[in-house]
mmCIF file of C-alpha atoms in Angstrom:
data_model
loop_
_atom_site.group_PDB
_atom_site.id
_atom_site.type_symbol
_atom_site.label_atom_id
_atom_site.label_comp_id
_atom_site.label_asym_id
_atom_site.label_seq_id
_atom_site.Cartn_x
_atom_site.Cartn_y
_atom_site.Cartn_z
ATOM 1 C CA UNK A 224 0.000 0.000 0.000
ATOM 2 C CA UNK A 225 2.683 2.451 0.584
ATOM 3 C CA UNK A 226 4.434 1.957 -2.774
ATOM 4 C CA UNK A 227 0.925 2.086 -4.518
ATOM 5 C CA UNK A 228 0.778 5.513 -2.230
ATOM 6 C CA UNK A 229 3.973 7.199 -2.792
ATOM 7 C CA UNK A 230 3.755 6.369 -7.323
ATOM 8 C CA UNK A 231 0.231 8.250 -6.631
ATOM 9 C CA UNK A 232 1.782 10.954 -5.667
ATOM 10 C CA UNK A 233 4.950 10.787 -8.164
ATOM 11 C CA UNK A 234 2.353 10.634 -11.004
ATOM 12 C CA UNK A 235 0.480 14.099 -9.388
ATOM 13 C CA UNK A 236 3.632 15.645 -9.020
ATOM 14 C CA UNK A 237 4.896 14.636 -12.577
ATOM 15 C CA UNK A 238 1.351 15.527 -13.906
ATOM 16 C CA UNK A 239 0.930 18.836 -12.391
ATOM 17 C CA UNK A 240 5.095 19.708 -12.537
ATOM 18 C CA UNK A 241 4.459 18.679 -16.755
ATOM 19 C CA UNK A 242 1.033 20.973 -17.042
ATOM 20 C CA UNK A 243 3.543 23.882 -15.860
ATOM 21 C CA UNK A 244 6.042 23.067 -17.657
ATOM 22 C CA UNK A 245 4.054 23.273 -20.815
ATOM 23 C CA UNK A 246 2.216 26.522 -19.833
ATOM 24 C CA UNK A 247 5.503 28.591 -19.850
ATOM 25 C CA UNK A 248 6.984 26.675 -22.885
ATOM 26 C CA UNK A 249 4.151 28.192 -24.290
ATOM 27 C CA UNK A 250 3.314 31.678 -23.019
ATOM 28 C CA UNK A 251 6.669 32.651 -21.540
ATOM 29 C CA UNK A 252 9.642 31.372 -22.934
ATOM 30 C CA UNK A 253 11.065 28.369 -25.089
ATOM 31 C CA UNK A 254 14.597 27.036 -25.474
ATOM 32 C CA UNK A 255 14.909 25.292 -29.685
ATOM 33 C CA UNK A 256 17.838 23.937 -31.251
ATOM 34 C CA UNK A 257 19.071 25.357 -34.419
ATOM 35 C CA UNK A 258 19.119 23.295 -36.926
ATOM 36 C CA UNK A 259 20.861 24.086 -40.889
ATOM 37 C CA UNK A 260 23.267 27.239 -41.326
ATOM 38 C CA UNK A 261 20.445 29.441 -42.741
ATOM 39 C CA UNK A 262 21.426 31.787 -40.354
ATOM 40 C CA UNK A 263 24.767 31.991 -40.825
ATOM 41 C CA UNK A 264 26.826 33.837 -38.794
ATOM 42 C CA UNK A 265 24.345 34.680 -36.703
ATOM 43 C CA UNK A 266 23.532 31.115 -35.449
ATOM 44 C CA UNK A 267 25.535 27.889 -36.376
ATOM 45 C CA UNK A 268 28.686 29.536 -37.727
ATOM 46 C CA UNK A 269 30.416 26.731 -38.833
ATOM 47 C CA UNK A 270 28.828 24.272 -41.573
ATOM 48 C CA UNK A 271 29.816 20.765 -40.353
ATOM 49 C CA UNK A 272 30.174 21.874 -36.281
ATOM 50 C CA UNK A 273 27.947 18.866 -34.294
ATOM 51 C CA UNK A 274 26.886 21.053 -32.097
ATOM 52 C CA UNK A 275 23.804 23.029 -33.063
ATOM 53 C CA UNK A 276 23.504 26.374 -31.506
ATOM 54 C CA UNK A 277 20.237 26.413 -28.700
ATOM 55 C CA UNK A 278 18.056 29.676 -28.600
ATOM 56 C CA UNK A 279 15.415 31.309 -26.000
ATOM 57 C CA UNK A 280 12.141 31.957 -27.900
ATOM 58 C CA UNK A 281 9.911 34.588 -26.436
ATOM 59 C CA UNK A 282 6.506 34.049 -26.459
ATOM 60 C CA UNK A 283 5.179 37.165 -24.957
ATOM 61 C CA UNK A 284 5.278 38.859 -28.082
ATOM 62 C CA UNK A 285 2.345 36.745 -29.601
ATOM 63 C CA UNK A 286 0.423 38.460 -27.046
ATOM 64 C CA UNK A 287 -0.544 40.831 -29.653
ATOM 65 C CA UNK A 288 1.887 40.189 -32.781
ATOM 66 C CA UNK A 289 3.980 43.086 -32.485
ATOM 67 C CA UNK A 290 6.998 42.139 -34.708
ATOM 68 C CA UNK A 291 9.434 45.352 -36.156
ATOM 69 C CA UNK A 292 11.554 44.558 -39.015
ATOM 70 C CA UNK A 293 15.035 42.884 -37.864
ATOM 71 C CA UNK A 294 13.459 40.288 -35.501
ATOM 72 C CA UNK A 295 14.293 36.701 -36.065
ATOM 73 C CA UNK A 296 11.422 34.485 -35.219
ATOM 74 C CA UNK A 297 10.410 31.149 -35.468
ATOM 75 C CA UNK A 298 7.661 29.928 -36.999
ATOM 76 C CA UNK A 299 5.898 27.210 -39.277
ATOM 77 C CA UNK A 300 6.305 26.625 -42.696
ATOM 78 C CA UNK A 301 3.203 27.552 -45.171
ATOM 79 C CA UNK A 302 3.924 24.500 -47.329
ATOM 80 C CA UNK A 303 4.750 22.196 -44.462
ATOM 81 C CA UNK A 304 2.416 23.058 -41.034
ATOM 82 C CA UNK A 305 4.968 21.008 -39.140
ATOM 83 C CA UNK A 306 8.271 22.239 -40.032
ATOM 84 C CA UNK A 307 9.241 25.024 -38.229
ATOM 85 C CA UNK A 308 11.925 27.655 -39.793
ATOM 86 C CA UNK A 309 14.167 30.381 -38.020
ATOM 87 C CA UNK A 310 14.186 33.366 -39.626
ATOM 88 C CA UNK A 311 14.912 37.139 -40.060
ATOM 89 C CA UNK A 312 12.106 39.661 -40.867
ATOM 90 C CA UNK A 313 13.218 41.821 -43.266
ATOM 91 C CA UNK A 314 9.946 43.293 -44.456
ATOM 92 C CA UNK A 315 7.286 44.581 -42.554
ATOM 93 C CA UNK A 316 3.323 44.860 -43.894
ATOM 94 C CA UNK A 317 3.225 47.514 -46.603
ATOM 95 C CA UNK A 318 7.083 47.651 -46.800
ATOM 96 C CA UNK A 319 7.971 47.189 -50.431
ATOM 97 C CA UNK A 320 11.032 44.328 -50.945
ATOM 98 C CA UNK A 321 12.858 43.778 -54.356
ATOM 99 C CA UNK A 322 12.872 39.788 -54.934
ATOM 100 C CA UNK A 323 15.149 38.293 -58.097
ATOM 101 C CA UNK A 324 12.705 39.819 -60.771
ATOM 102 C CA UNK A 325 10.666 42.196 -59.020
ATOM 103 C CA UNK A 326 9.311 44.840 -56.584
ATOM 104 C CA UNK A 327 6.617 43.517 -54.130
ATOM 105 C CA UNK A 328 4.941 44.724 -51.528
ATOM 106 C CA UNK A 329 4.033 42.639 -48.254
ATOM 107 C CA UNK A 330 0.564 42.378 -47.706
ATOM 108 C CA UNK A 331 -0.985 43.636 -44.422
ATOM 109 C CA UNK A 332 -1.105 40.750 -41.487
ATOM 110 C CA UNK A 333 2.156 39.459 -43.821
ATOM 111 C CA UNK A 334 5.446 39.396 -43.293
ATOM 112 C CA UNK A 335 8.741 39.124 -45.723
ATOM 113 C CA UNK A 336 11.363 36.622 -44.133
ATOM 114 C CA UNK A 337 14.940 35.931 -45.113
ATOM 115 C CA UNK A 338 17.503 34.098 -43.782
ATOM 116 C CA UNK A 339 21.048 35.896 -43.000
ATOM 117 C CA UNK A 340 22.944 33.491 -45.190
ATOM 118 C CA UNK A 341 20.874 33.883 -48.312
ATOM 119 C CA UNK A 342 22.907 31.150 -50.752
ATOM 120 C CA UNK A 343 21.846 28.850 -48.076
ATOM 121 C CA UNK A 344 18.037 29.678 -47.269
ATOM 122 C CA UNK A 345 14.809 28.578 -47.912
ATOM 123 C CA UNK A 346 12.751 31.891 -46.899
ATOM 124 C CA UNK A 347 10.377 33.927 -48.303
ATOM 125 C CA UNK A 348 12.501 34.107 -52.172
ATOM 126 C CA UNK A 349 10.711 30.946 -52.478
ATOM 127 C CA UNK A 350 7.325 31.117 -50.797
ATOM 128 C CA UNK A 351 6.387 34.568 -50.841
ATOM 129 C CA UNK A 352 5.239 36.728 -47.398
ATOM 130 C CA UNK A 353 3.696 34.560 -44.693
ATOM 131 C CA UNK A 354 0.988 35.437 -42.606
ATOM 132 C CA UNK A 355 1.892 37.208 -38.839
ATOM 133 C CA UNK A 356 -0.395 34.234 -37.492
ATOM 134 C CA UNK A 357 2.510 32.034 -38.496
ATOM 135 C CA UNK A 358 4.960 33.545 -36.080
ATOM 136 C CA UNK A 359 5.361 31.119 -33.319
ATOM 137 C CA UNK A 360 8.345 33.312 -31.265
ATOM 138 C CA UNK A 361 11.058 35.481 -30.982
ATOM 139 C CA UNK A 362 14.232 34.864 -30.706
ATOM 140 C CA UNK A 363 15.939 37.067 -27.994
ATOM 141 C CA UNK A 364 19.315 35.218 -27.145
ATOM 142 C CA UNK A 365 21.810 32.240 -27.824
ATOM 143 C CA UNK A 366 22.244 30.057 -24.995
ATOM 144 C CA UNK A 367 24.796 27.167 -26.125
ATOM 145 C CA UNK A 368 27.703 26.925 -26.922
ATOM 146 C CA UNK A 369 28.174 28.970 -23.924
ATOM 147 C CA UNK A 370 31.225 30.860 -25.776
ATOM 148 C CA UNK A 371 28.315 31.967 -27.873
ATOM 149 C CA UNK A 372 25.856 33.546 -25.420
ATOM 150 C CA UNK A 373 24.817 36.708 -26.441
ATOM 151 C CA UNK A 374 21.786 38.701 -26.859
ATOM 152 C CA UNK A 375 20.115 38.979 -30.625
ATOM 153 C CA UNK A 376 19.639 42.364 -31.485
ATOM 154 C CA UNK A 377 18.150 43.909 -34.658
ATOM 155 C CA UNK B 283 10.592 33.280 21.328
ATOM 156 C CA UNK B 284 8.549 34.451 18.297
ATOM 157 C CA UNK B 285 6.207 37.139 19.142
ATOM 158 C CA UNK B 286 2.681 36.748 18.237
ATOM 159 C CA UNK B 287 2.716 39.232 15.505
ATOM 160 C CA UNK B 288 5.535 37.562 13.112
ATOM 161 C CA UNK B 289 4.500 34.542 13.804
ATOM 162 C CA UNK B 290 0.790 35.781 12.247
ATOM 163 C CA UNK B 291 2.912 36.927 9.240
ATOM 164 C CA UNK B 292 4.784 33.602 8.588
ATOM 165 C CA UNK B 293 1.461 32.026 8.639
ATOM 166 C CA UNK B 294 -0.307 34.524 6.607
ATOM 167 C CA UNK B 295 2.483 34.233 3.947
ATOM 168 C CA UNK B 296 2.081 30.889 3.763
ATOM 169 C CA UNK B 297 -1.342 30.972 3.415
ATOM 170 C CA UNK B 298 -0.746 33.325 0.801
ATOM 171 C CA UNK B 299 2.254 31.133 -1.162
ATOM 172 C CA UNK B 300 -0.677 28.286 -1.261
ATOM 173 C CA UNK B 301 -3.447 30.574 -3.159
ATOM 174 C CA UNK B 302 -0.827 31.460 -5.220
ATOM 175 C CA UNK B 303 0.547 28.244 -6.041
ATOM 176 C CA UNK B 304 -3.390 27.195 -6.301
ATOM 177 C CA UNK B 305 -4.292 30.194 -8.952
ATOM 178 C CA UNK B 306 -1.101 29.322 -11.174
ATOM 179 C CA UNK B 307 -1.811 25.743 -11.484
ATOM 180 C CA UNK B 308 -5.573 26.588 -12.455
ATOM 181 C CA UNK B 309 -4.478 29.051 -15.054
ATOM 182 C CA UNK B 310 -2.118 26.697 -16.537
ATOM 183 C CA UNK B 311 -4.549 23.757 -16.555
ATOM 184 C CA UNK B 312 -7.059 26.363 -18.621
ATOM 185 C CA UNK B 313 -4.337 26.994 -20.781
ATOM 186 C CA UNK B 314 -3.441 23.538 -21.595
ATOM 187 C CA UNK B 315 -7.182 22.562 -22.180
ATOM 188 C CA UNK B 316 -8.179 25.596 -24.181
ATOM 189 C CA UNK B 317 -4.831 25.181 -26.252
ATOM 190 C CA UNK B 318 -4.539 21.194 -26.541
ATOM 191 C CA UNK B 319 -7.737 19.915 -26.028
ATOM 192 C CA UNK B 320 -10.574 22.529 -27.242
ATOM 193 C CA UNK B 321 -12.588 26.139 -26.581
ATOM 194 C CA UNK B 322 -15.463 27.851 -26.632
ATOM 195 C CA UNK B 323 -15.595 30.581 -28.989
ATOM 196 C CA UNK B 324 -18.158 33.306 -29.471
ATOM 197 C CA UNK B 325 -19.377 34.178 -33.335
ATOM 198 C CA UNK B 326 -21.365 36.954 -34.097
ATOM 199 C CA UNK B 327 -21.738 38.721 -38.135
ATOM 200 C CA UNK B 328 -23.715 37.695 -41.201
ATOM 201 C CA UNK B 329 -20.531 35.864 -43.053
ATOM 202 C CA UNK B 330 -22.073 32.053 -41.994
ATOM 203 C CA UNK B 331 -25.482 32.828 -42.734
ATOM 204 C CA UNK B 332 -27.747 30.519 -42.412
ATOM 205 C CA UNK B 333 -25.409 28.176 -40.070
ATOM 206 C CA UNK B 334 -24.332 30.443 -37.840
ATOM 207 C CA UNK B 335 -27.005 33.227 -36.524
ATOM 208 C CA UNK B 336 -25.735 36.826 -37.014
ATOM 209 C CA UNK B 337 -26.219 37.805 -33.551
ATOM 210 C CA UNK B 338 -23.943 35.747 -31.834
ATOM 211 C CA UNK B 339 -23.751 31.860 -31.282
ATOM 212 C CA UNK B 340 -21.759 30.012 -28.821
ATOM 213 C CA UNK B 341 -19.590 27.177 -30.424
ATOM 214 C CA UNK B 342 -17.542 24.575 -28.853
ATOM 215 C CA UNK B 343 -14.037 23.967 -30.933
ATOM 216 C CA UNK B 344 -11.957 21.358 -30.722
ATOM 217 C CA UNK B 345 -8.028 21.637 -30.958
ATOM 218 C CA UNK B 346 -6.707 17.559 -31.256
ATOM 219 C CA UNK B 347 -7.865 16.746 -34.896
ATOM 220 C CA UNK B 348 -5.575 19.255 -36.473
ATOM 221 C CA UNK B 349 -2.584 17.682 -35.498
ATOM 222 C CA UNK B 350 -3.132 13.457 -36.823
ATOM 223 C CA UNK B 351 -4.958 14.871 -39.699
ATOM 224 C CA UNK B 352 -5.903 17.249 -42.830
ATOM 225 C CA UNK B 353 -8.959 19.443 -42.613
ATOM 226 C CA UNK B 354 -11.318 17.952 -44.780
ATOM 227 C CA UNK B 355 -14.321 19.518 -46.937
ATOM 228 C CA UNK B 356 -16.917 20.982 -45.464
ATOM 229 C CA UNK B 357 -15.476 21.578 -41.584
ATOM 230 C CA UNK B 358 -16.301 24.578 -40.223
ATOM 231 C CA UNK B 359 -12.934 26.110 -39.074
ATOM 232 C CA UNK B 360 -11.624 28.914 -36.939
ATOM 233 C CA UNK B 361 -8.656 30.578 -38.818
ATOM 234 C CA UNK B 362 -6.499 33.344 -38.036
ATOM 235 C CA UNK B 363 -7.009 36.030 -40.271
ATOM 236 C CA UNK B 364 -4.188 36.226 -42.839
ATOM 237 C CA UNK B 365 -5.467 40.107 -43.259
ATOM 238 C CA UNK B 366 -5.011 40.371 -39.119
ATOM 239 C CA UNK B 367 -3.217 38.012 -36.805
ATOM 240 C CA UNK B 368 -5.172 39.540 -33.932
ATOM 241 C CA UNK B 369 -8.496 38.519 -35.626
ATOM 242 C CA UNK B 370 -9.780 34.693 -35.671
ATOM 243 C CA UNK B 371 -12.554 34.633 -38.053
ATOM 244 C CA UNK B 372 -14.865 31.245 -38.193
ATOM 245 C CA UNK B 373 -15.528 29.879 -42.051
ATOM 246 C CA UNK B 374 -16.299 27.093 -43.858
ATOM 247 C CA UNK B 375 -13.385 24.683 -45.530
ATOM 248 C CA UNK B 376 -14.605 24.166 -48.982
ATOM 249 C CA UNK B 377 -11.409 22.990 -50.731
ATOM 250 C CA UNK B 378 -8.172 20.998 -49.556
ATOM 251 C CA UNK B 379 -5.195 20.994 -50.915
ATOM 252 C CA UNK B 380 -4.692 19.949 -54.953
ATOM 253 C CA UNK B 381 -8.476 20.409 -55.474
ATOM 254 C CA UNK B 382 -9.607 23.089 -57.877
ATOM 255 C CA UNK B 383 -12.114 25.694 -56.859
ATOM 256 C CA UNK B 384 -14.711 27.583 -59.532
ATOM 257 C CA UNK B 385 -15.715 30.809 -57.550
ATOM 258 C CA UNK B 386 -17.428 34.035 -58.034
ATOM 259 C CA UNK B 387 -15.356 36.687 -56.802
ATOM 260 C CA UNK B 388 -17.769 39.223 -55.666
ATOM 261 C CA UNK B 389 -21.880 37.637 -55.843
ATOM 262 C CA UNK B 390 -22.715 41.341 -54.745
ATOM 263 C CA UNK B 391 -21.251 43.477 -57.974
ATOM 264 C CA UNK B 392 -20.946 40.611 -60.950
ATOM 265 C CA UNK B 393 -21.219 36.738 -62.178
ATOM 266 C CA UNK B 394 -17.431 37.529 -62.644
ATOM 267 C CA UNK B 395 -15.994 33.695 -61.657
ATOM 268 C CA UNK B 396 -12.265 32.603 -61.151
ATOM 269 C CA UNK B 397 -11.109 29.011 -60.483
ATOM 270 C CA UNK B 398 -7.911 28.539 -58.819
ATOM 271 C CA UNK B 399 -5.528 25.596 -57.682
ATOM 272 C CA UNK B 400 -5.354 25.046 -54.011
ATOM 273 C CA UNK B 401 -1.489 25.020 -53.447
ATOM 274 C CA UNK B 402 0.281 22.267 -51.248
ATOM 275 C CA UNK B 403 -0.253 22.729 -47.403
ATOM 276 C CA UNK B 404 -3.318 25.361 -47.838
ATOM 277 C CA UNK B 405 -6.943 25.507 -47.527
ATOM 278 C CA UNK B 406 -9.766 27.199 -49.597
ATOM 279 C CA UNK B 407 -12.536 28.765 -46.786
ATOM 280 C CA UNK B 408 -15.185 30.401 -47.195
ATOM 281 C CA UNK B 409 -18.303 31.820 -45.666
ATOM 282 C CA UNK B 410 -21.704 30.108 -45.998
ATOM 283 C CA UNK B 411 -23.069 33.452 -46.666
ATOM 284 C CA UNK B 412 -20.938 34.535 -49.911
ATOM 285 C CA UNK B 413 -22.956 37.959 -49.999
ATOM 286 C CA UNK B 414 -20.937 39.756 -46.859
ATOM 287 C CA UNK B 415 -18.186 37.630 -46.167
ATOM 288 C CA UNK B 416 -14.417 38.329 -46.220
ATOM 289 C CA UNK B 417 -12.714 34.805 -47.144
ATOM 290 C CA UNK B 418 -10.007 33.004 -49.357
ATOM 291 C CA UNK B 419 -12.061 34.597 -52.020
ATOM 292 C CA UNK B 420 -10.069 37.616 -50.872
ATOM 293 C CA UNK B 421 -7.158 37.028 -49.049
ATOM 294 C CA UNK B 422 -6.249 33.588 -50.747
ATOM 295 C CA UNK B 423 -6.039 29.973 -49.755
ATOM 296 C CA UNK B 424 -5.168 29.865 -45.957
ATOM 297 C CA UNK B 425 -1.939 27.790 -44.521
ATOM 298 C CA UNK B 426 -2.447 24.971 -42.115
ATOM 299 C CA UNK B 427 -0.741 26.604 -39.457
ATOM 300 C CA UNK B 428 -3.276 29.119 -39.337
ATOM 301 C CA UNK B 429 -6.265 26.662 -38.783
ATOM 302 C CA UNK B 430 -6.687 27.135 -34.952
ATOM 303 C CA UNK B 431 -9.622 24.459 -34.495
ATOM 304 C CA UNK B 432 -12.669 22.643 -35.633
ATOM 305 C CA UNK B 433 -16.241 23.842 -34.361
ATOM 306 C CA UNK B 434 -17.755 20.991 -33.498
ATOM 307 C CA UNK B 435 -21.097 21.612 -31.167
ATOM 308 C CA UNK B 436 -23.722 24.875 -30.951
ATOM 309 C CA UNK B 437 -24.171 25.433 -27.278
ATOM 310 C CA UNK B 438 -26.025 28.761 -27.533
ATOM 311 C CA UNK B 439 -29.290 29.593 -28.484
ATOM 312 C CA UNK B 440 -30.470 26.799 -26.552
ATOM 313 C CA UNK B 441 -32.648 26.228 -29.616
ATOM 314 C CA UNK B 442 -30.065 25.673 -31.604
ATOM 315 C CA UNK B 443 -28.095 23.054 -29.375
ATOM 316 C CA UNK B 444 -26.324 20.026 -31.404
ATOM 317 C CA UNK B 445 -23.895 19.357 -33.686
ATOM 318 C CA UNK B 446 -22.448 21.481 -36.579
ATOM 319 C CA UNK B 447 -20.917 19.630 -39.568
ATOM 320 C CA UNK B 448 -20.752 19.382 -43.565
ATOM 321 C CA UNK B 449 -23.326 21.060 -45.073
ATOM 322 C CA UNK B 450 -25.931 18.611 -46.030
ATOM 323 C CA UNK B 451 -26.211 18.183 -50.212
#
């Protein structure tokens, strides 16, 4: 009966410690591996390094989508709902951006990503501005490699 | 020896460390059912005419079937508006991806139709009430990252209490 007693309350701690857990995960703060040199030098310098660089997403700024142009965020592919992608914003909604051929402008609600290595990226070149409601963070420092800690400005 | 009046505060802190500890886990077992499991949502305006009443319905939406599986024709979705990430608009899912869709663009002003390809990962919505609705007719097919849930149940008017699916053919 004690053993029965004491997993009881293991499970309610683990249960109640994980509903937490995934509360500020989701409305406070996030740490995600980087993953591809998209975002080179800014994240994963060097191309065949095993370690991938960690990041802190904040979360607070979904609160009402208030992005500015310079941010890198994370957020989920339009072609592929569960990829996610970190990039830079480099155009805002009615900011005009001059792809390979063209001049467009970004949509309102839209935004125009690119990544900071651009031989290297899969961004918005290819699919065109994504939707705000897309944006799943912001990235606000680099945690590992701890040589590497530093805050991510604009 | 503790005097009587610290001793008061010790216990009143306590007390006050357990309400606290009690309010947080509430608010983050809210937050993991409304963002996991499902919500209520409150619809109001003339864009899902005659499913949804233009003064205001109360819908329950769930969130687990958009994560094993495509939204199919014919759900009733809420998005978040492509035009305004703030906004979560409620329409109808009327084409998946690869399908293509014969529209007219404005029923209001012309016949004037357009037919389109729904592109990889996207959805076509649209309002049941193409007269006054703002849709994919306008701002384009919708990603699946924007879907935020499926309305599944009407729990206000009273009236109007059951189930809300395809429309019937």
């Amino acid at each position: 009966m004690g053993i029965q007693n004491i997993l009881w309350q293991v499970a309610k701690k683990a249960f109640t410690g994980s509903i937490i857990g995934l509360t500020i995960s989701d409305r406070c703060c996030s740490v995600v591996p980087v993953r591809g040199d998209s975002m080179s030098p800014t994240f994963n310098p060097q191309r065949n390094s095993h370690l991938d660089d960690y990041v802190l997403v904040d979360k607070f700024c979904l609160k009402d989508y208030k992005f500015a142009r310079g941010d890198v965020v994370v957020f989920s592919s339009p072609t592929n709902f569960g990829d996610r992608y970190i990039k830079r914003i480099v155009g805002m909604p009615g900011e005009w951006i001059s792809s390979s051929r063209d001049v467009i402008r970004v949509p309102e609600g839209h935004c125009w990503v690119e990544g900071d290595n651009k031989t290297s990226s899969l961004d918005s070149r290819t699919f065109g501005p994504i939707p705000l409601g897309l944006i799943q963070g912001r990235v606000t420092r680099v945690l590992w490699p701890p040589q590497r800690i530093s805050k991510i400005g604009r | 020896m503790m005097s009587p009046s610290s001793s008061f505060w010790n216990t009143a802190s306590r007390e006050a460390m357990k309400s606290g500890m009690f309010v947080a886990k509430v608010y983050c077992f809210l937050h993991v059912t409304t963002n996991y499991l499902g919500f209520m949502a409150y619809a109001y305006g003339p864009s899902m005419i005659p499913t949804l009443h233009p003064s205001g319905n109360m819908l329950l939406a769930e969130r687990i079937s958009k994560r094993y599986q495509k939204p199919s024709r014919g759900d009733i979705v809420v998005i978040r508006s492509p035009e305004n990430p703030n906004k979560t608009p409620i329409k109808r899912v009327v084409g998946v991806e690869g399908d293509c869709i014969s529209f007219v663009i404005d029923p209001v002003k012309s016949d004037e139709s357009q037919t389109i390809v729904v592109p990889k990962g996207h959805v076509f919505v649209q309002g049941d009430y193409t007269h006054n609705s703002r849709d994919s007719r306008n701002f384009g097919p919708v990603p699946y990252g924007l879907i935020q849930g499926r309305v599944l149940w009407r729990v206000w008017p009273f009236q109007d209490f059951g189930p809300l699916g395809p429309t019937p053919t």
